[in-house]
mmCIF file of C-alpha atoms in Angstrom:
data_model
loop_
_atom_site.group_PDB
_atom_site.id
_atom_site.type_symbol
_atom_site.label_atom_id
_atom_site.label_comp_id
_atom_site.label_asym_id
_atom_site.label_seq_id
_atom_site.Cartn_x
_atom_site.Cartn_y
_atom_site.Cartn_z
ATOM 1 C CA MET E 1 74.728 128.897 57.771
ATOM 2 C CA ASN E 2 76.407 125.405 58.414
ATOM 3 C CA ASP E 3 73.179 122.689 58.599
ATOM 4 C CA THR E 4 75.397 120.113 59.578
ATOM 5 C CA PRO E 5 73.891 119.230 63.010
ATOM 6 C CA ASP E 6 76.631 119.242 66.397
ATOM 7 C CA THR E 7 78.654 116.023 66.599
ATOM 8 C CA PRO E 8 77.889 114.962 70.415
ATOM 9 C CA ALA E 9 80.988 114.677 72.618
ATOM 10 C CA VAL E 10 82.788 111.444 72.946
ATOM 11 C CA PRO E 11 83.917 110.574 76.249
ATOM 12 C CA ALA E 12 87.514 111.179 76.995
ATOM 13 C CA VAL E 13 88.757 107.451 77.749
ATOM 14 C CA GLU E 14 92.216 107.697 79.734
ATOM 15 C CA ALA E 15 95.110 106.520 78.459
ATOM 16 C CA ALA E 16 95.894 102.291 79.856
ATOM 17 C CA PRO E 17 98.375 102.881 82.556
ATOM 18 C CA PRO E 18 101.874 101.710 81.398
ATOM 19 C CA VAL E 19 102.660 97.750 82.050
ATOM 20 C CA ALA E 20 104.318 97.028 84.931
ATOM 21 C CA PRO E 21 107.527 95.268 84.743
ATOM 22 C CA ALA E 22 107.551 91.765 86.237
ATOM 23 C CA VAL E 23 107.868 91.056 89.619
ATOM 24 C CA THR E 24 110.239 88.290 90.854
ATOM 25 C CA PRO E 25 108.548 86.572 93.727
ATOM 26 C CA ILE E 26 109.742 86.726 97.107
ATOM 27 C CA VAL E 27 110.549 82.949 98.612
ATOM 28 C CA GLY E 28 111.816 81.258 101.529
ATOM 29 C CA GLU E 29 113.661 83.161 104.472
ATOM 30 C CA ALA E 30 113.464 86.218 102.859
ATOM 31 C CA LEU E 31 109.424 85.478 102.601
ATOM 32 C CA VAL E 32 108.812 85.100 105.920
ATOM 33 C CA GLU E 33 111.728 87.596 107.102
ATOM 34 C CA ARG E 34 109.703 90.389 105.416
ATOM 35 C CA ALA E 35 106.433 89.064 106.441
ATOM 36 C CA GLY E 36 107.781 89.189 110.619
ATOM 37 C CA ALA E 37 108.826 93.100 109.812
ATOM 38 C CA ILE E 38 105.054 94.094 108.323
ATOM 39 C CA ARG E 39 103.473 92.671 111.464
ATOM 40 C CA ASP E 40 106.546 94.138 113.936
ATOM 41 C CA GLU E 41 105.655 97.397 112.562
ATOM 42 C CA ILE E 42 101.722 97.341 112.308
ATOM 43 C CA ALA E 43 101.966 96.427 116.012
ATOM 44 C CA LYS E 44 103.520 99.530 117.242
ATOM 45 C CA ALA E 45 100.325 101.063 116.883
ATOM 46 C CA PHE E 46 97.857 98.462 116.734
ATOM 47 C CA ILE E 47 98.227 97.014 120.326
ATOM 48 C CA GLY E 48 96.919 93.457 121.211
ATOM 49 C CA GLN E 49 94.666 91.813 119.250
ATOM 50 C CA ASP E 50 97.684 89.399 117.914
ATOM 51 C CA GLU E 51 95.541 86.956 116.506
ATOM 52 C CA VAL E 52 93.350 89.723 114.551
ATOM 53 C CA LEU E 53 96.972 91.025 113.319
ATOM 54 C CA ASP E 54 97.630 87.969 112.039
ATOM 55 C CA GLN E 55 94.245 86.839 110.001
ATOM 56 C CA ILE E 56 94.817 90.518 108.262
ATOM 57 C CA LEU E 57 98.483 89.550 107.448
ATOM 58 C CA ILE E 58 97.219 86.270 106.313
ATOM 59 C CA ALA E 59 94.720 88.011 104.067
ATOM 60 C CA LEU E 60 97.375 90.547 102.825
ATOM 61 C CA LEU E 61 100.151 87.512 101.608
ATOM 62 C CA ALA E 62 97.084 85.499 100.031
ATOM 63 C CA GLY E 63 95.608 88.598 97.703
ATOM 64 C CA GLY E 64 92.441 88.712 99.434
ATOM 65 C CA HIS E 65 89.827 90.948 100.758
ATOM 66 C CA VAL E 66 88.875 91.047 104.227
ATOM 67 C CA LEU E 67 85.712 91.699 106.040
ATOM 68 C CA ILE E 68 85.763 92.739 109.696
ATOM 69 C CA GLU E 69 83.536 92.819 112.277
ATOM 70 C CA GLY E 70 83.578 94.350 115.999
ATOM 71 C CA VAL E 71 81.545 97.250 117.998
ATOM 72 C CA PRO E 72 82.613 100.763 117.686
ATOM 73 C CA GLY E 73 85.847 101.940 118.835
ATOM 74 C CA LEU E 74 88.255 98.336 118.792
ATOM 75 C CA GLY E 75 90.995 100.127 116.185
ATOM 76 C CA LYS E 76 89.409 98.909 112.886
ATOM 77 C CA THR E 77 90.436 102.108 111.496
ATOM 78 C CA LEU E 78 93.745 101.835 113.229
ATOM 79 C CA LEU E 79 94.695 98.800 112.103
ATOM 80 C CA VAL E 80 93.845 99.854 108.581
ATOM 81 C CA ARG E 81 96.008 102.870 108.249
ATOM 82 C CA ALA E 82 98.773 101.190 110.167
ATOM 83 C CA LEU E 83 99.040 98.897 107.233
ATOM 84 C CA GLY E 84 98.754 101.442 104.637
ATOM 85 C CA GLN E 85 102.037 103.101 106.554
ATOM 86 C CA ALA E 86 103.821 99.907 106.875
ATOM 87 C CA LEU E 87 103.520 98.954 103.629
ATOM 88 C CA GLY E 88 103.926 102.164 101.822
ATOM 89 C CA CYS E 89 101.065 102.070 99.515
ATOM 90 C CA SER E 90 98.174 104.607 99.184
ATOM 91 C CA TYR E 91 95.194 104.265 101.176
ATOM 92 C CA ALA E 92 91.374 105.339 101.162
ATOM 93 C CA ARG E 93 88.630 105.666 103.405
ATOM 94 C CA VAL E 94 85.019 105.427 102.433
ATOM 95 C CA GLN E 95 82.138 106.079 104.938
ATOM 96 C CA PHE E 96 79.553 103.879 103.816
ATOM 97 C CA THR E 97 75.973 105.765 104.096
ATOM 98 C CA PRO E 98 72.425 105.164 102.755
ATOM 99 C CA ASP E 99 72.723 107.658 100.338
ATOM 100 C CA LEU E 100 76.284 106.852 99.127
ATOM 101 C CA MET E 101 76.504 106.536 95.282
ATOM 102 C CA PRO E 102 77.850 103.695 93.054
ATOM 103 C CA SER E 103 79.668 106.326 91.263
ATOM 104 C CA ASP E 104 81.153 108.137 94.829
ATOM 105 C CA VAL E 105 82.861 104.661 95.130
ATOM 106 C CA SER E 106 84.454 104.044 91.605
ATOM 107 C CA GLY E 107 84.614 107.195 89.978
ATOM 108 C CA HIS E 108 82.471 109.161 87.111
ATOM 109 C CA ALA E 109 82.904 110.928 84.035
ATOM 110 C CA VAL E 110 82.787 114.643 84.127
ATOM 111 C CA TYR E 111 81.952 116.927 81.342
ATOM 112 C CA ASP E 112 84.890 119.766 80.876
ATOM 113 C CA PRO E 113 82.982 122.543 79.225
ATOM 114 C CA LYS E 114 86.374 123.900 77.785
ATOM 115 C CA THR E 115 87.774 120.808 75.771
ATOM 116 C CA GLU E 116 84.186 119.739 75.416
ATOM 117 C CA ARG E 117 85.060 116.197 76.183
ATOM 118 C CA PHE E 118 84.071 113.686 79.199
ATOM 119 C CA THR E 119 87.329 112.945 81.319
ATOM 120 C CA ILE E 120 87.267 110.465 84.369
ATOM 121 C CA ARG E 121 87.649 111.187 87.694
ATOM 122 C CA ARG E 122 88.979 108.216 89.629
ATOM 123 C CA GLY E 123 87.500 107.334 92.819
ATOM 124 C CA PRO E 124 88.521 106.270 95.817
ATOM 125 C CA ILE E 125 88.397 102.472 94.950
ATOM 126 C CA PHE E 126 91.476 103.061 92.906
ATOM 127 C CA ALA E 127 94.073 103.114 96.169
ATOM 128 C CA ASN E 128 95.828 99.968 96.959
ATOM 129 C CA LEU E 129 94.407 99.780 100.249
ATOM 130 C CA VAL E 130 90.341 100.284 100.461
ATOM 131 C CA LEU E 131 88.508 100.872 103.860
ATOM 132 C CA ALA E 132 84.761 100.315 103.306
ATOM 133 C CA ASP E 133 83.949 101.442 107.034
ATOM 134 C CA GLU E 134 80.457 100.676 107.787
ATOM 135 C CA ILE E 135 79.687 98.940 104.436
ATOM 136 C CA ASN E 136 76.489 97.214 105.836
ATOM 137 C CA ARG E 137 74.938 100.931 105.852
ATOM 138 C CA ALA E 138 74.707 101.625 102.064
ATOM 139 C CA PRO E 139 72.044 100.050 99.853
ATOM 140 C CA ALA E 140 72.374 97.252 97.908
ATOM 141 C CA LYS E 141 73.291 98.800 94.685
ATOM 142 C CA THR E 142 76.251 100.953 96.148
ATOM 143 C CA GLN E 143 77.916 97.487 97.946
ATOM 144 C CA ALA E 144 77.687 95.762 93.926
ATOM 145 C CA ALA E 145 80.058 98.483 93.147
ATOM 146 C CA LEU E 146 82.518 97.120 95.140
ATOM 147 C CA LEU E 147 81.929 93.339 93.660
ATOM 148 C CA GLU E 148 83.543 93.531 90.234
ATOM 149 C CA ALA E 149 86.947 95.425 91.832
ATOM 150 C CA MET E 150 87.003 92.546 94.637
ATOM 151 C CA GLN E 151 86.606 89.953 91.780
ATOM 152 C CA GLU E 152 88.623 90.983 88.797
ATOM 153 C CA GLN E 153 90.901 93.812 90.153
ATOM 154 C CA GLN E 154 89.007 96.117 87.891
ATOM 155 C CA VAL E 155 86.238 98.912 87.330
ATOM 156 C CA THR E 156 83.920 99.857 84.401
ATOM 157 C CA ILE E 157 83.312 103.519 84.117
ATOM 158 C CA GLU E 158 80.699 105.071 81.142
ATOM 159 C CA GLY E 159 81.730 101.292 79.537
ATOM 160 C CA VAL E 160 85.116 101.646 80.047
ATOM 161 C CA SER E 161 87.149 99.111 82.267
ATOM 162 C CA HIS E 162 89.853 100.122 84.347
ATOM 163 C CA ALA E 163 92.477 98.344 85.984
ATOM 164 C CA LEU E 164 93.198 98.652 89.619
ATOM 165 C CA PRO E 165 96.807 99.452 90.865
ATOM 166 C CA GLY E 166 98.391 96.410 92.775
ATOM 167 C CA PRO E 167 98.527 95.300 95.039
ATOM 168 C CA PHE E 168 94.490 95.900 95.736
ATOM 169 C CA MET E 169 92.868 94.994 99.194
ATOM 170 C CA THR E 170 89.353 95.851 100.315
ATOM 171 C CA LEU E 171 89.089 95.771 104.198
ATOM 172 C CA ALA E 172 85.522 96.215 105.262
ATOM 173 C CA THR E 173 83.998 96.908 108.639
ATOM 174 C CA GLN E 174 80.645 96.342 109.926
ATOM 175 C CA ASN E 175 78.900 96.296 113.247
ATOM 176 C CA PRO E 176 77.700 93.262 114.563
ATOM 177 C CA VAL E 177 75.049 95.139 117.333
ATOM 178 C CA GLU E 178 73.220 97.968 115.635
ATOM 179 C CA GLN E 179 71.410 96.976 112.656
ATOM 180 C CA GLU E 180 68.934 99.679 112.838
ATOM 181 C CA GLY E 181 69.017 101.466 109.184
ATOM 182 C CA THR E 182 71.775 98.408 107.746
ATOM 183 C CA TYR E 183 71.528 96.524 104.466
ATOM 184 C CA PRO E 184 72.868 92.880 105.075
ATOM 185 C CA LEU E 185 75.377 91.931 102.792
ATOM 186 C CA PRO E 186 73.720 89.504 100.156
ATOM 187 C CA GLU E 187 76.043 86.333 99.964
ATOM 188 C CA ALA E 188 77.553 86.805 96.721
ATOM 189 C CA GLN E 189 79.800 89.400 98.152
ATOM 190 C CA LEU E 190 79.975 87.940 101.471
ATOM 191 C CA ASP E 191 81.662 85.049 99.225
ATOM 192 C CA ARG E 192 84.385 87.493 97.584
ATOM 193 C CA PHE E 193 86.012 88.326 101.178
ATOM 194 C CA LEU E 194 88.689 86.042 102.093
ATOM 195 C CA LEU E 195 87.943 85.672 105.739
ATOM 196 C CA LYS E 196 85.792 87.241 108.020
ATOM 197 C CA VAL E 197 87.517 88.588 111.462
ATOM 198 C CA LEU E 198 85.978 89.137 114.290
ATOM 199 C CA ILE E 199 87.802 92.001 116.191
ATOM 200 C CA GLY E 200 86.702 91.125 120.065
ATOM 201 C CA TYR E 201 87.478 93.350 123.458
ATOM 202 C CA PRO E 202 91.287 93.923 124.166
ATOM 203 C CA SER E 203 92.607 92.601 127.588
ATOM 204 C CA HIS E 204 93.023 94.533 130.475
ATOM 205 C CA ALA E 205 97.126 94.706 129.849
ATOM 206 C CA ASP E 206 96.778 95.966 126.182
ATOM 207 C CA GLU E 207 93.874 98.143 127.241
ATOM 208 C CA VAL E 208 96.295 99.758 129.686
ATOM 209 C CA SER E 209 98.925 100.095 127.041
ATOM 210 C CA MET E 210 96.924 101.704 124.667
ATOM 211 C CA VAL E 211 95.268 104.046 127.393
ATOM 212 C CA THR E 212 98.984 104.946 128.386
ATOM 213 C CA ALA E 213 99.945 105.301 124.825
ATOM 214 C CA VAL E 214 97.125 107.365 123.706
ATOM 215 C CA SER E 215 97.185 109.819 126.464
ATOM 216 C CA HIS E 216 100.464 110.826 127.566
ATOM 217 C CA GLY E 217 101.121 114.203 126.008
ATOM 218 C CA ARG E 218 98.231 114.613 123.810
ATOM 219 C CA ALA E 219 94.631 116.210 124.376
ATOM 220 C CA ALA E 220 93.169 114.104 121.622
ATOM 221 C CA ALA E 221 92.409 110.351 121.225
ATOM 222 C CA GLN E 222 94.708 110.107 118.300
ATOM 223 C CA PHE E 223 97.119 107.730 117.623
ATOM 224 C CA ASP E 224 100.355 108.662 116.853
ATOM 225 C CA LEU E 225 101.396 106.484 113.661
ATOM 226 C CA SER E 226 105.175 108.160 112.732
ATOM 227 C CA GLN E 227 106.626 105.234 115.073
ATOM 228 C CA VAL E 228 105.479 103.023 112.246
ATOM 229 C CA ARG E 229 107.962 102.690 109.269
ATOM 230 C CA ASN E 230 107.621 101.718 105.691
ATOM 231 C CA ALA E 231 108.667 97.916 105.660
ATOM 232 C CA ALA E 232 107.448 97.131 102.012
ATOM 233 C CA SER E 233 106.358 98.990 99.016
ATOM 234 C CA ALA E 234 103.687 97.754 96.911
ATOM 235 C CA ALA E 235 106.007 95.591 94.310
ATOM 236 C CA ASP E 236 107.657 93.939 97.971
ATOM 237 C CA ILE E 237 103.857 93.100 98.735
ATOM 238 C CA VAL E 238 103.318 91.520 95.406
ATOM 239 C CA GLY E 239 106.150 89.581 95.062
ATOM 240 C CA MET E 240 104.972 88.672 98.428
ATOM 241 C CA GLN E 241 101.982 87.308 97.126
ATOM 242 C CA LEU E 242 103.498 85.752 94.452
ATOM 243 C CA GLY E 243 105.869 84.042 96.703
ATOM 244 C CA THR E 244 102.600 82.754 98.869
ATOM 245 C CA ALA E 245 101.213 81.282 96.285
ATOM 246 C CA GLN E 246 104.007 78.950 95.582
ATOM 247 C CA VAL E 247 104.099 77.473 99.147
ATOM 248 C CA SER E 248 103.927 73.332 98.528
ATOM 249 C CA VAL E 249 100.521 72.147 99.373
ATOM 250 C CA ASP E 250 100.328 68.073 99.917
ATOM 251 C CA ALA E 251 97.574 66.305 97.950
ATOM 252 C CA GLU E 252 96.273 65.211 101.055
ATOM 253 C CA VAL E 253 96.357 68.688 103.126
ATOM 254 C CA ILE E 254 94.281 69.625 99.825
ATOM 255 C CA ASP E 255 92.072 66.895 100.121
ATOM 256 C CA TYR E 256 91.417 67.384 103.935
ATOM 257 C CA ALA E 257 90.597 71.104 103.268
ATOM 258 C CA VAL E 258 88.100 70.127 100.648
ATOM 259 C CA ARG E 259 86.529 67.443 102.702
ATOM 260 C CA ILE E 260 86.103 70.329 105.197
ATOM 261 C CA VAL E 261 84.151 72.618 103.107
ATOM 262 C CA ALA E 262 82.035 69.967 101.284
ATOM 263 C CA ALA E 263 81.255 68.197 105.123
ATOM 264 C CA THR E 264 79.509 72.147 105.716
ATOM 265 C CA ARG E 265 76.893 71.096 102.852
ATOM 266 C CA LYS E 266 75.429 68.356 104.488
ATOM 267 C CA TRP E 267 76.049 69.355 108.155
ATOM 268 C CA PRO E 268 72.972 69.093 110.649
ATOM 269 C CA GLY E 269 72.087 72.616 111.813
ATOM 270 C CA ILE E 270 74.036 74.605 108.144
ATOM 271 C CA ALA E 271 71.193 75.657 106.587
ATOM 272 C CA LEU E 272 73.707 76.455 103.365
ATOM 273 C CA GLY E 273 77.141 75.231 103.221
ATOM 274 C CA ALA E 274 80.318 76.907 101.869
ATOM 275 C CA GLY E 275 80.900 76.883 97.918
ATOM 276 C CA PRO E 276 84.274 75.617 95.680
ATOM 277 C CA ARG E 277 85.096 79.573 96.329
ATOM 278 C CA GLY E 278 85.452 78.241 100.053
ATOM 279 C CA SER E 279 87.921 75.462 98.973
ATOM 280 C CA LEU E 280 89.813 78.015 97.075
ATOM 281 C CA ALA E 281 89.849 80.473 100.000
ATOM 282 C CA LEU E 282 91.056 77.861 102.537
ATOM 283 C CA VAL E 283 93.806 76.699 100.688
ATOM 284 C CA ARG E 284 95.262 80.151 99.563
ATOM 285 C CA ALA E 285 94.894 81.254 103.209
ATOM 286 C CA ALA E 286 96.505 78.003 104.752
ATOM 287 C CA ARG E 287 99.287 79.100 102.255
ATOM 288 C CA ALA E 288 99.914 82.412 103.959
ATOM 289 C CA GLN E 289 99.366 80.912 107.641
ATOM 290 C CA ALA E 290 102.409 78.470 107.152
ATOM 291 C CA VAL E 291 104.326 81.294 106.176
ATOM 292 C CA LEU E 292 103.624 83.292 109.414
ATOM 293 C CA SER E 293 104.553 80.280 110.901
ATOM 294 C CA GLY E 294 108.051 80.362 109.257
ATOM 295 C CA ARG E 295 107.188 77.129 106.724
ATOM 296 C CA ASP E 296 107.852 76.937 102.910
ATOM 297 C CA PHE E 297 105.056 73.991 103.142
ATOM 298 C CA VAL E 298 101.282 73.705 104.583
ATOM 299 C CA THR E 299 100.074 71.087 107.134
ATOM 300 C CA PRO E 300 97.034 70.156 108.637
ATOM 301 C CA ASP E 301 97.270 72.465 111.504
ATOM 302 C CA ASP E 302 97.404 75.528 108.790
ATOM 303 C CA VAL E 303 94.473 74.651 107.299
ATOM 304 C CA ARG E 304 92.095 73.881 110.795
ATOM 305 C CA GLY E 305 93.630 77.080 112.267
ATOM 306 C CA ILE E 306 92.037 79.194 109.763
ATOM 307 C CA ALA E 307 89.049 77.306 108.712
ATOM 308 C CA ARG E 308 86.708 79.580 110.740
ATOM 309 C CA PRO E 309 87.710 83.019 109.566
ATOM 310 C CA ALA E 310 87.788 81.211 106.147
ATOM 311 C CA LEU E 311 84.512 79.709 106.436
ATOM 312 C CA ARG E 312 81.996 81.645 109.012
ATOM 313 C CA HIS E 313 80.813 84.324 106.106
ATOM 314 C CA ARG E 314 80.397 81.638 104.057
ATOM 315 C CA ILE E 315 77.403 79.113 105.858
ATOM 316 C CA ALA E 316 73.886 79.954 106.768
ATOM 317 C CA LEU E 317 72.782 78.646 109.975
ATOM 318 C CA ALA E 318 69.321 76.701 110.176
ATOM 319 C CA PRO E 319 66.721 78.596 112.068
ATOM 320 C CA GLU E 320 66.707 75.921 114.869
ATOM 321 C CA MET E 321 70.440 76.533 115.593
ATOM 322 C CA GLN E 322 70.122 80.512 115.620
ATOM 323 C CA ILE E 323 67.218 79.774 118.365
ATOM 324 C CA GLU E 324 69.535 77.773 120.413
ATOM 325 C CA GLY E 325 71.947 80.386 120.194
ATOM 326 C CA GLN E 326 74.581 78.688 118.398
ATOM 327 C CA SER E 327 76.951 80.977 116.449
ATOM 328 C CA PRO E 328 78.640 79.799 113.156
ATOM 329 C CA ASP E 329 81.665 79.341 114.594
ATOM 330 C CA GLN E 330 80.716 76.825 117.043
ATOM 331 C CA VAL E 331 79.065 74.672 114.818
ATOM 332 C CA LEU E 332 82.248 74.934 112.781
ATOM 333 C CA ASP E 333 84.388 73.791 115.710
ATOM 334 C CA ALA E 334 81.691 70.344 116.172
ATOM 335 C CA LEU E 335 82.322 69.968 112.412
ATOM 336 C CA LEU E 336 86.250 70.303 112.653
ATOM 337 C CA ALA E 337 86.289 68.055 115.470
ATOM 338 C CA LYS E 338 84.711 65.317 113.104
ATOM 339 C CA VAL E 339 86.671 65.724 109.724
ATOM 340 C CA GLU E 340 89.509 63.455 110.179
ATOM 341 C CA ALA E 341 93.007 64.930 108.974
ATOM 342 C CA PRO E 342 95.616 63.152 107.426
ATOM 343 C CA ARG E 343 97.969 61.650 109.610
ATOM 344 C CA ARG E 344 101.333 62.505 108.058
#
């Protein structure tokens, strides 16, 4: 009889993925043309809402994440699906619910009785594009599962870190009206989103075009995404992000962006201003705004134009402003009107 105690099975660690070859940055006219081609393909399915589409592409080019806010039925899920098809990237959708566990998002270890070992079953977070649908319906513990992924582009399962595929982008949605059974996003997680995009109702003409496209010859209310062609690969997106990061920003423009963010910390009516991550986000988003505008340099107008999506979720209004019905955008508009822009 063998008195040696059984040795507990050690969790099996998946082999590290092979190191991807160096990606060449896509710059200049090639970058502008590629971004325009992606935009045109998505617009075939996501009708109207041009400003929303531009802001999603800005976040993509800047390598950031997006919080999308809008009432149900405005095409938030459709936008992400069309984006995934135009980019040729893997796509995963996670429906956040009160009983969703962190391991349902990141993955977990599974014991295999045949091999007597643990293997890692990867969760939906390992896709290139992750749609966190109705993120504020899950408790803070589950929301926190996204923090490491969004900031470090990795997840830790059973004490082992696993790198996420590049490019990696989280697009979270929430409903601004229905608050029953929801958990407000903590400030630490809100700060990880590069932009907060607001989707409103479409114009009459856009809604007519959408209804005509969906209802013609179809019994179900489902958009046909077959017309959306693959306009880029995952490697192309990484190259475009590297090229966007090389867009020239004058020192005075950087100073202007920092002064805008600094003004939020002492502006009347703002109880909590944006931190240094807000300055970084504003400059990163302004670079991508310049690319969509066909330029290889950033102007003060680029900074001003993207300031509201980059900062609206990073500030907290004072109670008196909320009582008066003021919105973060209204306060930011007043602030932007007072911060002097560079004259050249």
